[in-house]
Amino acid sequence: MSAVPATPDVPNWTDIVSAIGQAGGAVATAAAVIVALWLAIRERRWRRADLVAVAAERDDRDAAQARLITVACDFRDTLTGSVSVTVRNESASPVFDVRIKKVESDDPDVVSWDYDFGQMDELYDVAPTVLSASAEIRAVAWYHDGTGTPIRTFADDHATVQFTDSNGLRWTRRDTAAPVRLIDSK
């Protein structure tokens, strides 16, 4: 018997077209996955930017009334060494629990201070203070050195006030600096 020579398998044209189609499908699928990932990343960045913008707008709205509460050391009596601290509500709504937390001098000899609201000591020191719209309170502060002795100073004065706005948000403000929201104001 004679051996039949082996003939190489010649692919037919349908196999070739099928292979090209599968390769094209794989390329198209990979491209679709890449485009979907790119779109998802871009969408995530847009959402993040939107959230940051919304948070900034909310913070700005929250601080609207707080920006209208001013605190200033606006008068110094050089004879007694006292300084007048004025807290003014320039908003259309009242603020509550107004407290002058600190009066400072740039003088390094000043280590403490005290203040007096005159006839309203008990109201301002014991009960929550309500500062009506377009109203102000004024306190007089005296500086003390390390021994507790009152001293006169001619350095710049600074005052820090804390208050609760009409929305129930607690704030602190030093001089004319931007108000800072107090989240945990024990």
Coordinates of C-alpha atoms in Angstrom, one line a residue:
M1 CA 0.0 0.0 0.0
S2 CA 1.1 3.3 -0.7
A3 CA 0.9 6.1 1.8
V4 CA -1.3 9.0 1.0
P5 CA 0.6 12.2 1.3
A6 CA -0.8 14.5 4.0
T7 CA -2.3 17.7 2.6
P8 CA -2.1 20.8 4.7
D9 CA -5.5 22.0 6.0
V10 CA -6.3 25.1 4.1
P11 CA -8.6 27.4 6.0
N12 CA -11.7 28.2 4.1
W13 CA -12.8 31.8 3.8
T14 CA -15.5 31.6 6.5
D15 CA -12.9 30.7 9.1
I16 CA -10.8 33.7 8.0
V17 CA -13.7 36.1 8.2
S18 CA -14.8 34.6 11.6
A19 CA -11.2 35.1 13.0
I20 CA -11.1 38.7 11.8
G21 CA -14.5 39.4 13.3
Q22 CA -13.4 38.0 16.7
A23 CA -10.3 40.1 16.7
G24 CA -12.3 43.2 15.7
G25 CA -14.8 42.4 18.5
A26 CA -12.0 42.1 21.1
V27 CA -10.5 45.4 20.0
A28 CA -13.9 47.1 20.1
T29 CA -14.7 45.7 23.5
A30 CA -11.3 46.9 24.9
A31 CA -11.9 50.3 23.4
A32 CA -15.4 50.4 25.0
V33 CA -14.0 49.5 28.4
I34 CA -11.4 52.2 28.2
V35 CA -14.0 54.8 27.2
A36 CA -16.3 53.7 30.0
L37 CA -13.5 54.0 32.6
W38 CA -12.5 57.4 31.3
L39 CA -16.1 58.6 31.5
A40 CA -16.5 57.2 35.0
I41 CA -13.3 59.0 36.2
R42 CA -14.4 62.2 34.5
E43 CA -17.9 62.0 36.1
R44 CA -16.3 61.3 39.5
R45 CA -14.1 64.4 39.2
W46 CA -17.1 66.5 38.2
R47 CA -19.2 65.3 41.1
R48 CA -16.3 65.9 43.5
A49 CA -16.0 69.5 42.1
D50 CA -19.7 70.0 42.5
L51 CA -19.6 68.8 46.1
V52 CA -16.8 71.1 46.9
A53 CA -18.7 74.0 45.3
V54 CA -21.9 73.1 47.1
A55 CA -20.0 72.9 50.4
A56 CA -18.4 76.3 49.8
E57 CA -21.8 77.9 49.0
R58 CA -23.3 76.3 52.2
D59 CA -20.4 77.6 54.3
D60 CA -20.7 81.0 52.8
R61 CA -24.5 81.1 53.5
D62 CA -23.9 79.8 57.0
A63 CA -21.4 82.6 57.7
A64 CA -23.6 85.4 56.3
Q65 CA -24.9 86.6 59.6
A66 CA -21.7 85.9 61.5
R67 CA -19.8 88.3 59.1
L68 CA -22.2 91.0 60.3
I69 CA -21.2 90.6 64.0
T70 CA -18.3 92.9 64.6
V71 CA -15.9 93.2 67.5
A72 CA -13.5 96.1 68.0
C73 CA -11.3 97.6 70.7
D74 CA -12.3 101.1 69.9
F75 CA -11.3 103.3 72.8
R76 CA -8.4 103.4 75.2
D77 CA -8.4 105.5 78.3
T78 CA -4.7 106.3 78.9
L79 CA -5.4 107.5 82.4
T80 CA -6.9 104.3 83.7
G81 CA -5.4 101.9 81.2
S82 CA -8.8 100.5 80.3
V83 CA -9.9 99.7 76.8
S84 CA -13.4 99.7 75.4
V85 CA -14.6 96.6 73.5
T86 CA -17.7 96.9 71.4
V87 CA -19.6 94.0 69.9
R88 CA -22.1 95.1 67.3
N89 CA -24.8 93.2 65.5
E90 CA -25.2 94.7 62.1
S91 CA -27.5 92.0 60.9
A92 CA -31.3 91.9 60.7
S93 CA -31.6 89.0 63.2
P94 CA -30.6 88.7 66.8
V95 CA -27.6 86.7 68.0
F96 CA -27.5 84.8 71.2
D97 CA -25.1 83.9 74.0
V98 CA -22.7 86.6 73.1
R99 CA -19.5 86.3 75.2
I100 CA -16.3 88.3 75.0
K101 CA -13.8 85.4 75.4
K102 CA -10.5 87.3 75.3
V103 CA -9.1 90.8 75.2
E104 CA -5.4 90.9 74.3
S105 CA -2.7 93.5 74.0
D106 CA 0.5 93.2 71.8
D107 CA 2.3 94.4 75.0
P108 CA 4.4 91.4 76.3
D109 CA 3.9 92.6 79.9
V110 CA 0.1 91.9 79.7
V111 CA -0.7 88.4 80.9
S112 CA -4.4 88.7 81.8
W113 CA -7.4 90.9 81.6
D114 CA -10.8 91.4 83.2
Y115 CA -13.9 93.3 82.1
D116 CA -17.0 95.0 83.5
F117 CA -20.3 95.6 81.9
G118 CA -21.2 98.2 84.4
Q119 CA -24.8 97.7 85.6
M120 CA -25.3 94.6 83.5
D121 CA -22.7 92.4 85.1
E122 CA -25.2 89.7 86.1
L123 CA -27.1 89.7 82.8
Y124 CA -24.0 89.3 80.7
D125 CA -22.0 87.0 83.0
V126 CA -24.8 84.7 84.2
A127 CA -27.6 84.6 81.7
P128 CA -27.2 84.1 77.9
T129 CA -26.9 87.4 76.2
V130 CA -29.2 88.3 73.4
L131 CA -27.9 91.0 71.1
S132 CA -30.8 92.3 69.1
A133 CA -30.6 93.4 65.4
S134 CA -28.7 96.6 64.9
A135 CA -27.7 96.7 68.6
E136 CA -24.3 96.7 70.4
I137 CA -22.8 95.9 73.7
R138 CA -19.8 97.6 75.2
A139 CA -17.4 96.3 77.8
V140 CA -14.5 97.9 79.5
A141 CA -11.4 95.7 79.9
W142 CA -8.3 96.2 82.1
Y143 CA -5.0 94.6 81.7
H144 CA -2.9 92.9 84.4
D145 CA 0.7 91.9 84.6
G146 CA 2.0 88.6 86.0
T147 CA 1.3 89.7 89.6
G148 CA -2.3 90.7 88.9
T149 CA -1.5 94.4 89.1
P150 CA -3.4 96.5 86.6
I151 CA -1.1 98.1 84.0
R152 CA -1.4 100.6 81.3
T153 CA -0.3 99.8 77.8
F154 CA -0.1 101.6 74.5
A155 CA 0.2 98.6 72.3
D156 CA -2.5 97.4 69.9
D157 CA -5.6 95.7 71.4
H158 CA -7.4 92.6 70.1
A159 CA -10.7 91.1 71.2
T160 CA -12.3 87.7 70.5
V161 CA -16.0 87.1 70.8
Q162 CA -18.2 84.0 70.6
F163 CA -21.9 83.9 69.8
T164 CA -24.7 81.8 68.4
D165 CA -26.4 83.1 65.3
S166 CA -30.1 83.0 64.6
N167 CA -29.7 79.6 62.9
G168 CA -28.2 78.1 66.0
L169 CA -24.7 77.9 64.7
R170 CA -21.9 78.8 67.1
W171 CA -19.1 81.2 65.9
T172 CA -16.0 82.9 67.1
R173 CA -14.5 86.1 65.7
R174 CA -11.3 87.9 66.5
D175 CA -11.2 91.5 65.5
T176 CA -12.1 91.9 61.8
A177 CA -10.9 88.4 60.9
A178 CA -13.4 86.1 59.2
P179 CA -15.7 84.3 61.6
V180 CA -14.8 80.7 62.4
R181 CA -17.5 78.1 63.0
L182 CA -17.3 76.3 66.3
I183 CA -18.5 72.7 65.8
D184 CA -18.0 71.5 69.4
S185 CA -18.4 74.6 71.6
K186 CA -18.6 73.1 75.1

